[in-house]
Amino acid sequence: MTGTGRFASLSPATGQQLAEYPVHGPEEIADAVGGAREAAKGWARAGWKGRKAALLTFKRALAARMGEVAETVTAETGKPDHDARTEVLLAVIHLDWAARHARRVLGRRRVPSGLLSTHQRSLLAYRPLGVIGVIGPWNYPVYTPMGSIGYALAAGNGVVFKPSELTPGVGVLLARIWAETVPEHAGLFSAVTGEGRTGDALARSGVDKVAFTGSPGTARKVAAACAESLTPLTAEGGGKDAVLVGGDLDGPGLDRAAEAIVWGAVSNAGQTCTGVERVYAVESVHEDLCRRVVRRAAQVSAGPQQSGHGQPDADGTDADGSGRAADYGPMTLPSQLDTVERHLKDAVAAGARVLHGGPESVSAPYVQPVVLADVPEDAAVMREETFGPLVAVNSVRDLEEAVERADASPYALGAAVFTGSFRAGRAAAEQLRAGMVSVGSVLGYAAVPSLPFGGSGESGYGRVHGEEGLRGFAAPQAITVRRFSPPVDLTSYATPRAKAARTVELARRFHARM
């Protein structure tokens, strides 16, 4: 069955239609997967050197066309042009790393054979899986999916990308830049558009792996579709990230923590899976930290964004002189406004203190910063992903209790620790269940391409980025090459049983004494 109809991409700030895109169905998706599988043959012939050259050419094109990509991101998400450009830059950095390190990580190499198999040369190789289906999110429509697309391509695979229905133009543009930049590998990376049914069809299309980013509920649906054909899946399902603040911080240290907390909580309108949603501060500094967080949050605001040439001037005013530029834009997903409002009202009803903002902060399509304190741990805002510019700052006895509360969440994606001693910070970080922790900053790991990205629990499973990300899109293959006849061949009936038994007994004694 072919896709039916078309759907519109809308501006989250104005509701105006930006463009229309086709709803791709199973037949179009099958064509895209088949095209990627055929193109992968030429990709394999290109070898490590050729693939690296093509990926770096693609990287340079993304960097050169950053303004064009960022303008599309801003139009479809509402985020500021600066944020969109930073997102593209991070994707470029990761693509560069994947291209330059794929051979080192995945190339064939010798491994020790061990005493019993000295007659064998042992080799470890990685082969591409084939075609990867990438289902991307709307909050970071370049950086997040490129963490799968770039690494999958570097590992030797073809890719079919289904962008979010809220940001289809970004996905189509990325695929077009690939086709225009490396036309000799056209079809290796393509985009299909549509809503949930298109993503479901991609998961059932016979791709060799699916990389998904979205909500835990949708991740379960994708996992169920993949399970029918035992298609492997990497799933990132969001987070409820916590910041731990130690009692040994001085004034400047608390200022740095407050700045990081506010930025991590409200940047991108709080629509960041690794954004700051909970803070656990040791009671001796809790009130002081709250005052500093409120002071900083009061200096931040949401509002309309300008793309392209309408960037703010250096003094913080809009280029057209209309006043101070807003720090972040609207809620991209309209229904998320209801979640933010529900979490806020539930927390207040449960006895939480509203330190900054309140119900009046929610005014579609924008949400101004909200800071809460003393929120009961069983409140929805402490258990569920809010995905909005709202942060709760609670008091704890010590860092040990902070770790316990942070780990009580079903999510385990990212976290951050601020202490006066980096040693204490690292110690607390290592106790956390989160897959990624920054000490002295928030989201520090996101810009480090050699580090893996991912979590556990409701945050999903599997990793992208880094060596683990490359290996996640490849299948290990063990190879042994017999170099000579062993003194005692344990894999031959021609070897006398008594001789084989003596060899086994000698090996047993050797290991029993080690």
Short mmCIF file of C-alpha atoms in Angstrom, two decimals:
data_model
loop_
_atom_site.label_atom_id
_atom_site.label_comp_id
_atom_site.label_asym_id
_atom_site.label_seq_id
_atom_site.Cartn_x
_atom_site.Cartn_y
_atom_site.Cartn_z
CA MET A 1 0.00 0.00 0.00
CA THR A 2 1.34 3.39 -0.93
CA GLY A 3 1.22 6.40 1.31
CA THR A 4 -1.97 8.44 1.28
CA GLY A 5 -2.28 12.17 1.50
CA ARG A 6 -0.04 14.91 2.70
CA PHE A 7 0.49 16.68 6.01
CA ALA A 8 1.53 20.19 6.93
CA SER A 9 4.53 21.44 8.86
CA LEU A 10 3.45 24.32 11.11
CA SER A 11 5.27 27.10 12.90
CA PRO A 12 4.91 26.47 16.65
CA ALA A 13 5.11 30.22 17.27
CA THR A 14 2.38 31.36 14.88
CA GLY A 15 0.58 28.20 13.81
CA GLN A 16 1.10 29.19 10.18
CA GLN A 17 1.78 26.49 7.62
CA LEU A 18 5.42 26.24 6.57
CA ALA A 19 5.18 23.49 3.95
CA GLU A 20 3.47 20.24 3.01
CA TYR A 21 5.05 16.80 2.89
CA PRO A 22 3.87 13.40 1.65
CA VAL A 23 2.76 10.68 4.03
CA HIS A 24 5.00 7.81 2.99
CA GLY A 25 3.63 4.30 3.27
CA PRO A 26 5.14 0.79 3.21
CA GLU A 27 5.79 0.80 -0.55
CA GLU A 28 7.75 4.06 -0.56
CA ILE A 29 9.64 2.94 2.53
CA ALA A 30 10.45 -0.40 0.91
CA ASP A 31 11.82 1.49 -2.10
CA ALA A 32 13.97 3.66 0.17
CA VAL A 33 15.30 0.65 2.10
CA GLY A 34 15.98 -1.21 -1.15
CA GLY A 35 17.78 1.82 -2.56
CA ALA A 36 19.92 2.14 0.55
CA ARG A 37 20.75 -1.57 0.43
CA GLU A 38 21.82 -1.31 -3.20
CA ALA A 39 23.83 1.87 -2.56
CA ALA A 40 25.55 0.16 0.37
CA LYS A 41 27.35 -2.09 -2.12
CA GLY A 42 29.16 0.90 -3.57
CA TRP A 43 29.70 2.22 -0.03
CA ALA A 44 31.45 -1.06 0.82
CA ARG A 45 33.64 -0.84 -2.28
CA ALA A 46 34.69 2.68 -1.26
CA GLY A 47 36.56 1.17 1.69
CA TRP A 48 37.52 2.93 4.89
CA LYS A 49 39.41 5.67 3.06
CA GLY A 50 36.63 6.42 0.57
CA ARG A 51 33.91 6.43 3.22
CA LYS A 52 35.94 8.76 5.42
CA ALA A 53 36.45 11.17 2.51
CA ALA A 54 32.74 11.17 1.64
CA LEU A 55 31.65 11.72 5.24
CA LEU A 56 34.09 14.59 5.70
CA THR A 57 32.78 16.14 2.47
CA PHE A 58 29.27 15.85 3.91
CA LYS A 59 30.49 17.38 7.17
CA ARG A 60 32.01 20.36 5.37
CA ALA A 61 28.76 20.88 3.50
CA LEU A 62 26.75 20.91 6.73
CA ALA A 63 29.18 23.43 8.23
CA ALA A 64 29.08 25.60 5.12
CA ARG A 65 25.28 25.50 4.97
CA MET A 66 24.80 25.93 8.73
CA GLY A 67 22.67 29.04 8.22
CA GLU A 68 20.29 27.24 5.87
CA VAL A 69 19.90 24.25 8.19
CA ALA A 70 19.53 26.44 11.27
CA GLU A 71 16.85 28.55 9.59
CA THR A 72 14.81 25.41 8.92
CA VAL A 73 15.31 24.24 12.51
CA THR A 74 14.19 27.62 13.87
CA ALA A 75 11.12 27.72 11.63
CA GLU A 76 9.95 24.23 12.64
CA THR A 77 10.89 24.26 16.35
CA GLY A 78 10.78 27.94 17.29
CA LYS A 79 14.20 27.84 18.97
CA PRO A 80 16.57 30.82 18.62
CA ASP A 81 18.89 30.97 15.64
CA HIS A 82 21.93 30.78 17.94
CA ASP A 83 20.61 27.58 19.54
CA ALA A 84 19.87 26.08 16.14
CA ARG A 85 23.37 26.90 14.88
CA THR A 86 24.91 25.40 18.02
CA GLU A 87 22.90 22.24 17.43
CA VAL A 88 24.19 21.96 13.87
CA LEU A 89 27.74 22.55 15.10
CA LEU A 90 27.46 19.68 17.59
CA ALA A 91 26.22 17.39 14.83
CA VAL A 92 29.18 18.43 12.67
CA ILE A 93 31.63 17.67 15.51
CA HIS A 94 30.17 14.20 16.01
CA LEU A 95 30.15 13.45 12.29
CA ASP A 96 33.80 14.48 12.04
CA TRP A 97 34.75 12.16 14.91
CA ALA A 98 32.81 9.20 13.52
CA ALA A 99 34.41 9.62 10.09
CA ARG A 100 37.93 9.85 11.46
CA HIS A 101 37.71 7.03 14.03
CA ALA A 102 35.56 4.39 12.32
CA ARG A 103 38.52 2.43 10.93
CA ARG A 104 40.40 2.44 14.24
CA VAL A 105 37.35 1.21 16.14
CA LEU A 106 35.87 -1.19 13.60
CA GLY A 107 38.80 -2.21 11.42
CA ARG A 108 40.06 -5.79 11.53
CA ARG A 109 42.70 -6.42 14.18
CA ARG A 110 44.55 -9.28 15.82
CA VAL A 111 43.61 -10.38 19.31
CA PRO A 112 45.47 -12.81 21.64
CA SER A 113 44.71 -16.47 20.99
CA GLY A 114 45.68 -17.83 24.39
CA LEU A 115 48.00 -20.69 25.33
CA LEU A 116 45.66 -23.46 24.19
CA SER A 117 45.25 -21.92 20.73
CA THR A 118 48.72 -20.67 19.91
CA HIS A 119 48.44 -22.44 16.55
CA GLN A 120 45.58 -20.08 15.60
CA ARG A 121 45.82 -16.48 14.45
CA SER A 122 42.78 -14.76 15.97
CA LEU A 123 41.17 -11.78 14.27
CA LEU A 124 38.29 -9.53 15.24
CA ALA A 125 36.42 -7.73 12.49
CA TYR A 126 33.21 -5.70 12.37
CA ARG A 127 30.85 -5.79 9.43
CA PRO A 128 28.02 -3.33 8.71
CA LEU A 129 24.55 -4.44 9.73
CA GLY A 130 23.06 -3.33 6.41
CA VAL A 131 20.38 -0.62 6.49
CA ILE A 132 19.53 1.34 9.63
CA GLY A 133 16.12 2.88 10.22
CA VAL A 134 16.42 6.10 12.24
CA ILE A 135 13.30 7.58 13.85
CA GLY A 136 14.15 11.05 15.09
CA PRO A 137 12.67 13.54 17.59
CA TRP A 138 11.51 17.12 17.13
CA ASN A 139 13.33 18.83 19.99
CA TYR A 140 16.83 18.46 18.49
CA PRO A 141 16.01 17.48 14.89
CA VAL A 142 19.65 17.66 13.69
CA TYR A 143 21.91 16.78 16.61
CA THR A 144 19.98 13.80 17.95
CA PRO A 145 19.29 11.84 14.75
CA MET A 146 22.75 12.63 13.36
CA GLY A 147 24.13 10.83 16.42
CA SER A 148 22.73 7.70 14.78
CA ILE A 149 22.89 8.65 11.09
CA GLY A 150 26.54 9.75 11.10
CA TYR A 151 27.78 6.81 13.15
CA ALA A 152 25.73 4.31 11.13
CA LEU A 153 27.12 5.65 7.85
CA ALA A 154 30.67 5.60 9.25
CA ALA A 155 30.17 1.96 10.22
CA GLY A 156 29.37 1.16 6.58
CA ASN A 157 25.56 1.09 6.62
CA GLY A 158 22.84 2.70 4.58
CA VAL A 159 20.27 4.84 6.42
CA VAL A 160 16.58 5.60 6.00
CA PHE A 161 15.58 8.50 8.25
CA LYS A 162 12.05 9.24 9.42
CA PRO A 163 12.09 12.72 11.05
CA SER A 164 9.38 13.80 13.46
CA GLU A 165 6.19 14.98 11.81
CA LEU A 166 6.82 18.31 13.57
CA THR A 167 10.21 18.78 11.87
CA PRO A 168 10.01 17.02 8.50
CA GLY A 169 11.73 19.83 6.64
CA VAL A 170 14.92 19.35 8.64
CA GLY A 171 15.10 15.66 7.75
CA VAL A 172 14.39 16.26 4.08
CA LEU A 173 17.05 18.98 3.98
CA LEU A 174 19.71 16.75 5.58
CA ALA A 175 19.05 14.01 3.04
CA ARG A 176 19.11 16.53 0.18
CA ILE A 177 22.46 17.94 1.29
CA TRP A 178 23.86 14.39 1.32
CA ALA A 179 22.59 13.69 -2.20
CA GLU A 180 23.94 17.00 -3.51
CA THR A 181 27.28 16.64 -1.75
CA VAL A 182 28.14 13.00 -2.50
CA PRO A 183 25.99 12.13 -5.54
CA GLU A 184 28.06 9.02 -6.19
CA HIS A 185 26.42 7.57 -3.07
CA ALA A 186 22.91 8.92 -3.68
CA GLY A 187 20.28 6.70 -2.08
CA LEU A 188 22.56 5.54 0.71
CA PHE A 189 20.96 8.09 3.05
CA SER A 190 17.37 9.17 2.41
CA ALA A 191 14.41 10.55 4.33
CA VAL A 192 10.79 9.42 4.48
CA THR A 193 8.08 11.61 5.99
CA GLY A 194 4.85 10.99 7.79
CA GLU A 195 3.37 10.50 11.23
CA GLY A 196 3.31 7.52 13.57
CA ARG A 197 2.21 5.03 10.92
CA THR A 198 5.24 5.90 8.81
CA GLY A 199 7.56 5.20 11.73
CA ASP A 200 5.78 1.91 12.39
CA ALA A 201 6.14 0.94 8.74
CA LEU A 202 9.86 1.74 8.84
CA ALA A 203 10.33 -0.46 11.92
CA ARG A 204 8.59 -3.32 10.05
CA SER A 205 10.31 -2.72 6.71
CA GLY A 206 13.13 -5.22 7.05
CA VAL A 207 15.79 -2.75 8.13
CA ASP A 208 18.65 -4.37 10.02
CA LYS A 209 18.38 -2.12 13.08
CA VAL A 210 16.24 0.75 14.32
CA ALA A 211 17.55 3.75 16.26
CA PHE A 212 14.67 5.55 17.99
CA THR A 213 14.42 8.70 20.11
CA GLY A 214 11.16 9.75 21.69
CA SER A 215 8.88 8.99 24.62
CA PRO A 216 8.95 5.71 26.58
CA GLY A 217 5.41 4.94 25.43
CA THR A 218 6.31 5.25 21.76
CA ALA A 219 9.56 3.37 22.37
CA ARG A 220 7.51 0.41 23.61
CA LYS A 221 5.42 0.46 20.42
CA VAL A 222 8.54 0.57 18.25
CA ALA A 223 10.08 -2.23 20.31
CA ALA A 224 6.97 -4.36 19.82
CA ALA A 225 7.11 -3.82 16.05
CA CYS A 226 10.81 -4.68 15.96
CA ALA A 227 10.27 -7.78 18.11
CA GLU A 228 8.13 -9.39 15.42
CA SER A 229 11.21 -9.81 13.20
CA LEU A 230 13.86 -9.73 15.98
CA THR A 231 15.12 -6.44 14.57
CA PRO A 232 17.57 -4.95 17.08
CA LEU A 233 16.70 -1.57 18.54
CA THR A 234 18.50 1.29 20.24
CA ALA A 235 15.93 3.33 22.16
CA GLU A 236 16.28 6.65 23.97
CA GLY A 237 13.10 7.44 25.86
CA GLY A 238 13.78 10.71 27.68
CA GLY A 239 14.86 11.59 31.18
CA LYS A 240 14.12 13.23 34.50
CA ASP A 241 17.62 14.49 35.09
CA ALA A 242 18.79 15.65 38.49
CA VAL A 243 21.46 18.10 39.65
CA LEU A 244 23.15 17.38 42.98
CA VAL A 245 24.56 20.36 44.89
CA GLY A 246 26.95 19.79 47.79
CA GLY A 247 27.06 21.75 51.01
CA ASP A 248 30.70 22.75 50.51
CA LEU A 249 30.06 25.27 47.74
CA ASP A 250 30.98 28.90 48.37
CA GLY A 251 29.25 31.94 46.88
CA PRO A 252 30.93 31.85 43.46
CA GLY A 253 30.39 28.09 43.33
CA LEU A 254 26.69 28.52 44.05
CA ASP A 255 26.49 31.18 41.35
CA ARG A 256 27.99 28.78 38.83
CA ALA A 257 25.59 26.05 39.91
CA ALA A 258 22.59 28.41 39.69
CA GLU A 259 23.60 29.58 36.21
CA ALA A 260 23.98 26.00 35.03
CA ILE A 261 20.68 24.93 36.62
CA VAL A 262 18.71 27.73 34.96
CA TRP A 263 20.31 27.17 31.57
CA GLY A 264 19.81 23.40 31.81
CA ALA A 265 16.20 23.83 32.88
CA VAL A 266 14.91 26.46 30.45
CA SER A 267 17.10 26.38 27.34
CA ASN A 268 15.18 25.09 24.33
CA ALA A 269 12.06 25.84 26.43
CA GLY A 270 13.03 22.95 28.69
CA GLN A 271 12.48 20.54 25.82
CA THR A 272 15.70 18.61 26.35
CA CYS A 273 15.77 14.94 27.31
CA THR A 274 18.90 15.58 29.38
CA GLY A 275 17.67 18.94 30.66
CA VAL A 276 17.58 19.82 34.35
CA GLU A 277 14.22 18.99 35.94
CA ARG A 278 15.13 18.19 39.56
CA VAL A 279 17.72 19.70 41.92
CA TYR A 280 18.78 18.20 45.24
CA ALA A 281 20.79 20.66 47.32
CA VAL A 282 22.30 19.96 50.72
CA GLU A 283 20.20 21.82 53.32
CA SER A 284 23.03 24.12 54.43
CA VAL A 285 23.09 25.79 50.99
CA HIS A 286 19.54 25.11 49.81
CA GLU A 287 17.96 28.49 50.51
CA ASP A 288 20.99 30.41 49.25
CA LEU A 289 20.96 28.37 46.04
CA CYS A 290 17.23 28.97 45.60
CA ARG A 291 17.72 32.73 45.84
CA ARG A 292 20.44 32.62 43.20
CA VAL A 293 18.40 30.40 40.89
CA VAL A 294 15.42 32.74 41.17
CA ARG A 295 17.60 35.80 40.54
CA ARG A 296 18.97 34.21 37.34
CA ALA A 297 15.63 32.85 36.18
CA ALA A 298 14.12 36.33 36.48
CA GLN A 299 16.57 37.51 33.83
CA VAL A 300 15.44 34.89 31.30
CA SER A 301 12.32 35.03 29.14
CA ALA A 302 10.51 33.23 26.36
CA GLY A 303 9.21 34.93 23.25
CA PRO A 304 9.13 35.05 19.44
CA GLN A 305 12.32 34.22 17.60
CA GLN A 306 13.80 35.60 14.41
CA SER A 307 15.62 33.42 11.94
CA GLY A 308 18.06 34.23 9.21
CA HIS A 309 19.08 37.90 9.21
CA GLY A 310 16.91 38.79 12.19
CA GLN A 311 19.55 37.84 14.74
CA PRO A 312 19.96 39.88 17.93
CA ASP A 313 22.64 42.51 18.10
CA ALA A 314 25.58 42.20 20.49
CA ASP A 315 23.81 44.39 23.05
CA GLY A 316 20.98 41.86 23.36
CA THR A 317 18.41 43.79 21.34
CA ASP A 318 16.72 42.57 18.21
CA ALA A 319 18.28 43.59 14.94
CA ASP A 320 15.20 45.64 14.13
CA GLY A 321 15.49 47.54 17.44
CA SER A 322 12.26 46.12 18.86
CA GLY A 323 13.81 45.37 22.25
CA ARG A 324 15.67 42.65 24.10
CA ALA A 325 15.75 39.32 22.31
CA ALA A 326 13.94 36.43 23.98
CA ASP A 327 16.21 33.73 25.39
CA TYR A 328 14.14 30.82 24.14
CA GLY A 329 11.12 30.16 22.01
CA PRO A 330 7.72 28.48 22.18
CA MET A 331 6.77 24.97 23.15
CA THR A 332 7.20 23.04 19.91
CA LEU A 333 4.62 20.40 20.79
CA PRO A 334 1.38 22.22 21.76
CA SER A 335 0.15 19.41 24.01
CA GLN A 336 3.25 19.79 26.18
CA LEU A 337 1.75 23.01 27.54
CA ASP A 338 -0.91 20.89 29.24
CA THR A 339 1.75 18.69 30.85
CA VAL A 340 3.64 21.67 32.23
CA GLU A 341 0.45 23.22 33.58
CA ARG A 342 -0.70 19.94 35.15
CA HIS A 343 2.66 19.35 36.84
CA LEU A 344 2.71 22.91 38.18
CA LYS A 345 -0.82 22.82 39.59
CA ASP A 346 -0.31 19.34 41.07
CA ALA A 347 2.89 20.45 42.83
CA VAL A 348 1.24 23.58 44.28
CA ALA A 349 -1.73 21.56 45.50
CA ALA A 350 0.69 19.15 47.18
CA GLY A 351 2.30 22.00 49.13
CA ALA A 352 5.24 23.06 46.98
CA ARG A 353 6.54 26.62 47.24
CA VAL A 354 6.46 28.67 44.06
CA LEU A 355 9.65 30.72 44.08
CA HIS A 356 9.36 32.17 40.60
CA GLY A 357 6.62 32.15 38.01
CA GLY A 358 3.39 30.28 38.52
CA PRO A 359 0.22 29.39 36.61
CA GLU A 360 0.42 32.75 34.82
CA SER A 361 3.75 31.62 33.31
CA VAL A 362 1.86 29.33 30.95
CA SER A 363 0.50 31.38 28.06
CA ALA A 364 0.38 29.50 24.76
CA PRO A 365 2.59 29.00 22.94
CA TYR A 366 5.12 30.14 25.56
CA VAL A 367 6.02 29.12 29.09
CA GLN A 368 8.07 31.54 31.17
CA PRO A 369 10.57 30.06 33.68
CA VAL A 370 9.10 28.42 36.77
CA VAL A 371 11.07 27.60 39.93
CA LEU A 372 9.58 25.43 42.69
CA ALA A 373 10.91 24.30 46.05
CA ASP A 374 9.98 21.74 48.71
CA VAL A 375 8.07 19.59 46.24
CA PRO A 376 6.84 16.23 47.60
CA GLU A 377 8.77 13.41 45.97
CA ASP A 378 5.55 11.64 44.96
CA ALA A 379 4.29 14.67 42.99
CA ALA A 380 3.99 14.21 39.24
CA VAL A 381 6.60 16.90 38.59
CA MET A 382 9.17 14.79 40.45
CA ARG A 383 8.24 11.46 38.82
CA GLU A 384 7.21 12.23 35.24
CA GLU A 385 9.13 13.97 32.49
CA THR A 386 7.90 17.57 32.34
CA PHE A 387 9.75 18.64 29.21
CA GLY A 388 9.22 22.31 29.90
CA PRO A 389 11.01 25.27 31.56
CA LEU A 390 10.15 24.21 35.10
CA VAL A 391 12.63 23.13 37.77
CA ALA A 392 12.11 21.87 41.32
CA VAL A 393 14.80 22.57 43.95
CA ASN A 394 14.53 20.34 47.02
CA SER A 395 16.60 20.14 50.19
CA VAL A 396 18.46 16.98 51.27
CA ARG A 397 20.51 16.01 54.29
CA ASP A 398 23.71 15.23 52.38
CA LEU A 399 25.00 14.06 49.00
CA GLU A 400 24.24 10.46 49.89
CA GLU A 401 20.56 11.30 50.22
CA ALA A 402 20.77 13.33 47.02
CA VAL A 403 22.06 10.26 45.16
CA GLU A 404 19.26 8.13 46.63
CA ARG A 405 16.57 10.57 45.53
CA ALA A 406 18.07 11.05 42.08
CA ASP A 407 18.24 7.28 41.57
CA ALA A 408 14.66 6.75 42.80
CA SER A 409 13.39 7.91 39.41
CA PRO A 410 12.45 5.29 36.77
CA TYR A 411 14.52 7.38 34.36
CA ALA A 412 18.31 7.11 34.30
CA LEU A 413 19.67 9.24 31.47
CA GLY A 414 21.84 12.17 32.59
CA ALA A 415 22.76 14.03 35.77
CA ALA A 416 25.10 16.71 37.10
CA VAL A 417 27.00 17.27 40.34
CA PHE A 418 28.29 20.54 41.82
CA THR A 419 30.61 20.35 44.81
CA GLY A 420 33.50 22.35 46.21
CA SER A 421 35.77 19.36 45.66
CA PHE A 422 36.04 17.69 42.27
CA ARG A 423 37.02 14.47 44.06
CA ALA A 424 33.74 14.52 45.99
CA GLY A 425 31.91 15.37 42.79
CA ARG A 426 33.42 12.43 40.94
CA ALA A 427 32.65 10.12 43.85
CA ALA A 428 28.99 11.16 43.81
CA ALA A 429 28.88 10.84 40.01
CA GLU A 430 30.13 7.27 40.16
CA GLN A 431 27.36 6.34 42.60
CA LEU A 432 24.60 7.57 40.30
CA ARG A 433 22.67 5.18 38.06
CA ALA A 434 22.56 7.74 35.22
CA GLY A 435 24.27 6.80 31.98
CA MET A 436 25.99 10.21 31.79
CA VAL A 437 27.09 12.63 34.50
CA SER A 438 28.73 16.05 34.32
CA VAL A 439 30.70 17.34 37.31
CA GLY A 440 30.86 21.12 37.56
CA SER A 441 28.65 21.66 34.50
CA VAL A 442 25.47 20.41 32.88
CA LEU A 443 25.32 18.38 29.66
CA GLY A 444 29.11 18.50 29.34
CA TYR A 445 29.13 15.04 27.75
CA ALA A 446 26.89 16.08 24.84
CA ALA A 447 29.75 17.88 23.07
CA VAL A 448 32.30 15.07 23.58
CA PRO A 449 31.97 12.70 20.61
CA SER A 450 34.20 10.04 22.16
CA LEU A 451 31.72 9.51 25.02
CA PRO A 452 28.69 7.21 24.68
CA PHE A 453 25.20 8.69 25.04
CA GLY A 454 22.29 6.74 26.54
CA GLY A 455 20.63 5.52 29.70
CA SER A 456 18.56 2.75 31.25
CA GLY A 457 15.11 2.16 32.70
CA GLU A 458 12.47 4.41 31.18
CA SER A 459 15.31 6.25 29.44
CA GLY A 460 15.77 3.26 27.14
CA TYR A 461 18.74 1.10 26.22
CA GLY A 462 21.70 1.03 23.89
CA ARG A 463 24.18 3.78 23.14
CA VAL A 464 25.01 6.24 20.39
CA HIS A 465 28.19 8.34 20.03
CA GLY A 466 31.72 7.25 20.74
CA GLU A 467 33.22 3.82 20.16
CA GLU A 468 30.12 2.16 21.61
CA GLY A 469 28.00 4.10 19.13
CA LEU A 470 30.05 2.90 16.18
CA ARG A 471 30.00 -0.71 17.40
CA GLY A 472 26.26 -0.44 17.91
CA PHE A 473 25.82 -0.21 14.14
CA ALA A 474 28.15 -3.11 13.33
CA ALA A 475 28.23 -6.84 13.94
CA PRO A 476 31.41 -8.32 15.45
CA GLN A 477 32.87 -11.22 13.50
CA ALA A 478 35.40 -13.61 15.03
CA ILE A 479 37.93 -15.18 12.64
CA THR A 480 40.63 -17.76 13.35
CA VAL A 481 43.32 -18.78 10.87
CA ARG A 482 45.17 -22.05 11.58
CA ARG A 483 48.90 -21.31 11.23
CA PHE A 484 50.34 -24.76 11.98
CA SER A 485 49.42 -28.14 13.42
CA PRO A 486 49.26 -28.05 17.22
CA PRO A 487 51.26 -30.59 19.26
CA VAL A 488 47.94 -31.96 20.51
CA ASP A 489 44.89 -31.35 18.36
CA LEU A 490 41.82 -31.42 20.59
CA THR A 491 39.52 -31.01 17.57
CA SER A 492 40.56 -34.23 15.82
CA TYR A 493 39.55 -37.86 16.38
CA ALA A 494 43.03 -38.79 15.13
CA THR A 495 44.55 -37.57 18.40
CA PRO A 496 44.89 -40.47 20.88
CA ARG A 497 42.41 -40.03 23.71
CA ALA A 498 45.03 -40.51 26.41
CA LYS A 499 47.22 -37.78 24.89
CA ALA A 500 44.27 -35.40 24.68
CA ALA A 501 43.32 -36.22 28.26
CA ARG A 502 46.84 -35.45 29.51
CA THR A 503 46.75 -32.08 27.76
CA VAL A 504 43.39 -31.21 29.30
CA GLU A 505 44.65 -32.26 32.75
CA LEU A 506 47.81 -30.14 32.42
CA ALA A 507 45.72 -27.15 31.43
CA ARG A 508 43.38 -27.77 34.37
CA ARG A 509 46.26 -27.85 36.84
CA PHE A 510 47.75 -24.70 35.36
CA HIS A 511 44.53 -22.74 35.84
CA ALA A 512 43.82 -24.25 39.23
CA ARG A 513 47.09 -22.79 40.49
CA MET A 514 46.77 -19.33 38.86
#
